[in-house]
Amino acid sequence: MAARRRLKAVLIDLSGTLHVEDSAVPGAQEALARLRRAPVSVRFVTNTTKECRRMLVERLHGLDFHIEEHEIFTSLSAACRQVERAGVRPLLLLHDSALEDFAGIETSDPNAVVIGLAPEHFNYQTMNKAFRLLLEGAPLIAIHKARYYKRKDGLALGPGPFVTGLEYATDTQATVVGKPEKTFFLEALRELDCQPEEAVMIGDDARDDVGGAQNSGMLGILVKTGKYRPGDEAKINPSPHVTCDSFPQAVDHILQHLL
Amino acid sequence: MAARRRLKAVLIDLSGTLHVEDSAVPGAQEALARLRRAPVSVRFVTNTTKECRRMLVERLHGLDFHIEEHEIFTSLSAACRQVERAGVRPLLLLHDSALEDFAGIETSDPNAVVIGLAPEHFNYQTMNKAFRLLLEGAPLIAIHKARYYKRKDGLALGPGPFVTGLEYATDTQATVVGKPEKTFFLEALRELDCQPEEAVMIGDDARDDVGGAQNSGMLGILVKTGKYRPGDEAKINPSPHVTCDSFPQAVDHILQHLL
C-alpha cells in the first residue's frame, strides 16, 4: 500500500454488483450518489457480448441509477477500440443487439474477425467463413472466452468453445478484449488520465473483476452479491484488497479508507 | 527387425494409396491381386466420417478393386465398436451417409456423443444439446480431430474444431477413435488373430498411417502418392520402415523382403 497514490477513479461492475437480474442491490443507488459527491471519477465496466451501451443504460435507468452512456465501458467497447487501433474491417460474429456499438466501423470485404456470443452465427457456413479469413492472416478478436452461461432453461454454450475451435483450426490465438484482460482495465481508465495505481475496481466476480483489476495494478474490492460464492476470495492471488457484503459497504470502505 | 515375427497381415489405406480421387493408382489393382495370392490377410483401413462401408466398397468396385465390405475397417467402424463396448446410446453428430454403419445401435434417450464431420449438425442448438449431455457425464467419442480438409471451393473446417470446442466447454477430453490412434490399428487387427508385430501398414499419410501404425507396433510403409509431400518421411520418428513410389512397389517390397 505504501506505493499507492491518491485514488482518482472507481470502476464498477454492473450485473451482480449494482443489480442482480432485474432488481437493484438494496441501497446501491444512494451509495452511487454518495460516491459521486467524492472527488473521484466513476466508470462502469462490464463483460457483455449481446448488449450495446444504450441497452445497458436503459436497464440501469429503469432501476433508478443515474448513469450516462459515455460512462460505460464494455467488452464490446474494448473490441471496437481494438478494431479501430488495428485499422481492420471486421466480420462481426455478434448478436444483432450488439452491433450498435460498432456503428461507423467499415465491415465490407472483411479482414478481421470479432466474435462474441452469437448463436445465430454459430453454424458451419459462418464459422467456415471466419476460418478462411483467419487462414488469410485476419486477426481473431474475442469479446471473451466464457465456456458457458446460465439460461432460464439451463446452461448453454458461451462464445469460448467457438473461439477455441477457430484457434485450434488455424493454430492461432485470439486476442481477448474483455475482463479479466489487463488491456481491458487500462482502456477503461484511458480517458480518465489516471494510472492503475490510482484506481479501484468493485465487482462480484473474483477472477474477472477483482483478479483482473489487481493484475493490472489496481485495488480490487469483492462484493458478496451476484455470482459470489463463499470461498471465492481464495480463488485469486493476491486476495482481494477487501471483501464487502455489497456495493454500499464497498463505497463506505472507499470513502473512509481510500480517500 | 530381429524381434519381428512372420508377417500375417497387411493393412492398406484407401484414398491416396489405392486411388487418388476418382482414379486408381496405376497398377494398384494388379498389385492387390498379387498380394492376395500371398499367405497374408488383407484389410483396408481409412479415416472417414462421411462414408459408410457400403459407399466405400461401391467406389472401389467402380475402380476395379476386388474388395469386400467386411474387409474394410474405418474410423466409423471403430466408433461403433467403442459405443458397443461402452454399452451407451449415442447422439450421432454424423453426416446422414455415415449412419448406415450404426444400424442397430440404440440412439433414443442418448447418454453419449459421437462426433464426426457433420456440417448440418454444427449449429448452436445441436452443439448445445451435445454440451448438456457431456455435462451429465456422457462420454465424447470423436471420429477424428482433423483441423480442416480440402474441398473443391477451398479449405473447410474439419470435425476437430467442434470437438475441441466441446472439450473446452466441459473441461473433458474426447476419445478419438480414428487413425493415428493406437486402438484403431489394434481394433483393425482384432478379428485376424494377429499381433501388431506381425502386421504392416501401407499409406500415404506419414503421421496418420505410418506413424500411427508404427506406434502400435507394426511396420509402416509410406507411399509417395496422394497427400505425400517430399520430406514427409522426416515428420515421424522412427521414420518409415521404407518409402516406396506407390502401392505396387510397396507390395513388391512386402513379397520380396517381409515374407
CSV table of C-alpha atoms in Angstrom, one decimal, chain B residues 49-231:
chain,number,residue,atom,x,y,z
B,49,THR,CA,-16.6,-39.6,-41.1
B,50,LYS,CA,-19.0,-39.3,-44.1
B,51,GLU,CA,-18.9,-42.6,-45.9
B,52,CYS,CA,-20.3,-45.9,-44.7
B,53,ARG,CA,-18.5,-49.1,-45.7
B,54,ARG,CA,-21.1,-49.8,-48.5
B,55,MET,CA,-20.3,-46.5,-50.2
B,56,LEU,CA,-16.6,-47.1,-49.9
B,57,VAL,CA,-16.9,-50.5,-51.5
B,58,GLU,CA,-19.0,-49.2,-54.3
B,59,ARG,CA,-16.4,-46.7,-55.2
B,60,LEU,CA,-13.6,-49.3,-55.1
B,61,HIS,CA,-15.6,-51.7,-57.2
B,62,GLY,CA,-16.1,-48.8,-59.7
B,63,LEU,CA,-12.3,-48.6,-59.9
B,64,ASP,CA,-12.0,-52.4,-60.4
B,65,PHE,CA,-10.6,-53.3,-57.0
B,66,HIS,CA,-11.8,-56.6,-55.6
B,67,ILE,CA,-12.6,-55.7,-52.1
B,68,GLU,CA,-15.4,-56.9,-49.8
B,69,GLU,CA,-17.3,-54.8,-47.3
B,70,HIS,CA,-16.2,-56.9,-44.3
B,71,GLU,CA,-12.6,-56.3,-45.2
B,72,ILE,CA,-12.9,-52.6,-44.6
B,73,PHE,CA,-12.3,-51.1,-41.2
B,74,THR,CA,-13.0,-47.4,-40.8
B,75,SER,CA,-13.0,-44.7,-38.1
B,76,LEU,CA,-16.8,-45.1,-38.1
B,77,SER,CA,-16.4,-48.8,-37.5
B,78,ALA,CA,-14.0,-48.0,-34.6
B,79,ALA,CA,-16.6,-45.6,-33.2
B,80,CYS,CA,-19.3,-48.2,-33.5
B,81,ARG,CA,-17.2,-50.8,-31.6
B,82,GLN,CA,-16.4,-48.2,-28.9
B,83,VAL,CA,-20.2,-47.5,-28.5
B,84,GLU,CA,-21.0,-51.2,-28.3
B,85,ARG,CA,-18.2,-51.8,-25.8
B,86,ALA,CA,-19.3,-49.0,-23.6
B,87,GLY,CA,-22.9,-50.0,-23.9
B,88,VAL,CA,-24.1,-46.4,-24.5
B,89,ARG,CA,-26.8,-44.8,-26.6
B,90,PRO,CA,-25.1,-42.1,-28.7
B,91,LEU,CA,-26.3,-38.8,-30.0
B,92,LEU,CA,-24.8,-39.2,-33.5
B,93,LEU,CA,-23.4,-35.9,-34.9
B,94,LEU,CA,-22.6,-37.5,-38.2
B,95,HIS,CA,-23.4,-37.0,-41.8
B,96,ASP,CA,-26.5,-38.9,-42.9
B,97,SER,CA,-24.4,-41.0,-45.2
B,98,ALA,CA,-22.4,-42.4,-42.2
B,99,LEU,CA,-25.4,-43.5,-40.2
B,100,GLU,CA,-25.7,-46.9,-42.1
B,101,ASP,CA,-22.7,-48.1,-40.2
B,102,PHE,CA,-24.5,-47.6,-36.9
B,103,ALA,CA,-27.6,-49.6,-37.9
B,104,GLY,CA,-29.0,-51.4,-34.9
B,105,ILE,CA,-27.4,-49.1,-32.3
B,106,GLU,CA,-29.9,-47.7,-29.9
B,107,THR,CA,-29.9,-43.9,-30.0
B,108,SER,CA,-33.1,-42.9,-28.1
B,109,ASP,CA,-32.6,-41.0,-24.8
B,110,PRO,CA,-28.8,-40.6,-25.6
B,111,ASN,CA,-26.1,-40.8,-22.9
B,112,ALA,CA,-23.1,-40.4,-25.2
B,113,VAL,CA,-21.9,-38.2,-28.1
B,114,VAL,CA,-20.3,-39.4,-31.3
B,115,ILE,CA,-19.0,-36.6,-33.4
B,116,GLY,CA,-17.6,-36.6,-37.0
B,117,LEU,CA,-17.7,-34.2,-39.9
B,118,ALA,CA,-21.3,-33.1,-39.8
B,119,PRO,CA,-21.8,-29.6,-41.1
B,120,GLU,CA,-25.6,-29.9,-40.8
B,121,HIS,CA,-25.3,-30.6,-37.1
B,122,PHE,CA,-22.7,-27.9,-36.4
B,123,ASN,CA,-25.2,-25.3,-35.3
B,124,TYR,CA,-25.6,-23.7,-31.8
B,125,GLN,CA,-28.7,-25.7,-30.9
B,126,THR,CA,-27.2,-29.1,-31.6
B,127,MET,CA,-23.9,-28.3,-30.2
B,128,ASN,CA,-25.7,-27.1,-27.0
B,129,LYS,CA,-27.6,-30.4,-26.9
B,130,ALA,CA,-24.3,-32.3,-27.0
B,131,PHE,CA,-22.8,-29.9,-24.4
B,132,ARG,CA,-25.6,-30.7,-21.9
B,133,LEU,CA,-25.2,-34.4,-22.4
B,134,LEU,CA,-21.5,-34.1,-21.7
B,135,LEU,CA,-22.2,-32.1,-18.6
B,136,GLU,CA,-24.3,-35.0,-17.4
B,137,GLY,CA,-21.2,-37.3,-17.8
B,138,ALA,CA,-21.8,-38.6,-21.3
B,139,PRO,CA,-18.6,-39.7,-23.0
B,140,LEU,CA,-17.4,-37.8,-26.1
B,141,ILE,CA,-16.3,-40.0,-28.9
B,142,ALA,CA,-14.6,-38.3,-31.8
B,143,ILE,CA,-14.2,-40.0,-35.2
B,144,HIS,CA,-11.1,-37.9,-35.6
B,145,LYS,CA,-9.9,-34.4,-34.9
B,146,ALA,CA,-8.8,-33.1,-38.3
B,147,ARG,CA,-8.5,-29.3,-38.2
B,148,TYR,CA,-9.7,-28.8,-41.8
B,149,TYR,CA,-9.9,-30.6,-45.1
B,150,LYS,CA,-9.7,-29.7,-48.8
B,151,ARG,CA,-12.9,-29.0,-50.6
B,152,LYS,CA,-13.3,-28.1,-54.3
B,153,ASP,CA,-14.0,-24.5,-53.2
B,154,GLY,CA,-11.1,-24.3,-50.8
B,155,LEU,CA,-10.2,-25.4,-47.3
B,156,ALA,CA,-13.1,-26.1,-44.9
B,157,LEU,CA,-13.4,-26.8,-41.2
B,158,GLY,CA,-13.0,-30.4,-40.1
B,159,PRO,CA,-14.6,-32.0,-37.1
B,160,GLY,CA,-11.6,-31.1,-34.9
B,161,PRO,CA,-12.6,-27.5,-34.1
B,162,PHE,CA,-16.0,-28.6,-33.0
B,163,VAL,CA,-14.6,-31.5,-30.9
B,164,THR,CA,-12.1,-29.1,-29.3
B,165,GLY,CA,-14.9,-26.6,-28.6
B,166,LEU,CA,-16.9,-29.2,-26.7
B,167,GLU,CA,-13.8,-30.3,-24.8
B,168,TYR,CA,-13.1,-26.7,-23.8
B,169,ALA,CA,-16.7,-26.1,-22.7
B,170,THR,CA,-16.8,-29.1,-20.5
B,171,ASP,CA,-13.2,-29.5,-19.5
B,172,THR,CA,-13.1,-33.0,-20.7
B,173,GLN,CA,-11.1,-35.0,-23.4
B,174,ALA,CA,-12.7,-36.8,-26.3
B,175,THR,CA,-11.9,-40.4,-27.0
B,176,VAL,CA,-10.5,-40.2,-30.6
B,177,VAL,CA,-11.1,-43.5,-32.4
B,178,GLY,CA,-9.6,-42.9,-35.9
B,179,LYS,CA,-6.0,-43.1,-37.2
B,180,PRO,CA,-3.4,-42.4,-35.8
B,181,GLU,CA,-4.8,-43.8,-32.5
B,182,LYS,CA,-3.1,-47.0,-31.4
B,183,THR,CA,-6.6,-48.5,-30.6
B,184,PHE,CA,-7.7,-48.0,-34.2
B,185,PHE,CA,-4.9,-50.2,-35.5
B,186,LEU,CA,-5.3,-52.8,-32.8
B,187,GLU,CA,-9.1,-53.0,-33.5
B,188,ALA,CA,-8.4,-53.4,-37.2
B,189,LEU,CA,-6.3,-56.5,-36.4
B,190,ARG,CA,-8.6,-57.9,-33.8
B,191,GLU,CA,-10.5,-60.4,-35.9
B,192,LEU,CA,-7.4,-61.5,-37.7
B,193,ASP,CA,-5.8,-63.3,-34.7
B,194,CYS,CA,-2.6,-61.3,-35.4
B,195,GLN,CA,-0.2,-59.3,-33.2
B,196,PRO,CA,1.0,-55.8,-34.3
B,197,GLU,CA,4.5,-57.2,-34.7
B,198,GLU,CA,3.0,-59.5,-37.4
B,199,ALA,CA,1.5,-56.7,-39.4
B,200,VAL,CA,2.5,-53.9,-41.9
B,201,MET,CA,0.6,-50.8,-42.8
B,202,ILE,CA,0.8,-49.1,-46.2
B,203,GLY,CA,-0.4,-45.5,-46.5
B,204,ASP,CA,0.3,-42.0,-47.9
B,205,ASP,CA,0.0,-40.1,-44.7
B,206,ALA,CA,3.2,-40.1,-42.7
B,207,ARG,CA,1.6,-39.2,-39.4
B,208,ASP,CA,-1.8,-40.9,-39.5
B,209,ASP,CA,-0.9,-44.1,-41.4
B,210,VAL,CA,2.7,-44.8,-40.9
B,211,GLY,CA,3.4,-43.1,-37.6
B,212,GLY,CA,0.2,-44.4,-36.0
B,213,ALA,CA,0.9,-48.0,-37.2
B,214,GLN,CA,4.5,-47.9,-36.0
B,215,ASN,CA,3.4,-46.5,-32.6
B,216,SER,CA,1.2,-49.5,-32.2
B,217,GLY,CA,4.0,-52.0,-33.0
B,218,MET,CA,3.5,-52.6,-36.8
B,219,LEU,CA,5.8,-51.8,-39.6
B,220,GLY,CA,4.8,-48.8,-41.7
B,221,ILE,CA,5.4,-48.3,-45.4
B,222,LEU,CA,4.9,-44.8,-46.8
B,223,VAL,CA,3.9,-44.4,-50.5
B,224,LYS,CA,4.6,-41.2,-52.5
B,225,THR,CA,1.1,-40.8,-53.8
B,226,GLY,CA,-2.0,-38.9,-52.5
B,227,LYS,CA,-1.1,-36.4,-49.9
B,228,TYR,CA,2.6,-37.3,-49.8
B,229,ARG,CA,5.0,-34.4,-50.0
B,230,PRO,CA,8.8,-34.6,-50.2
B,231,GLY,CA,10.2,-34.7,-46.7
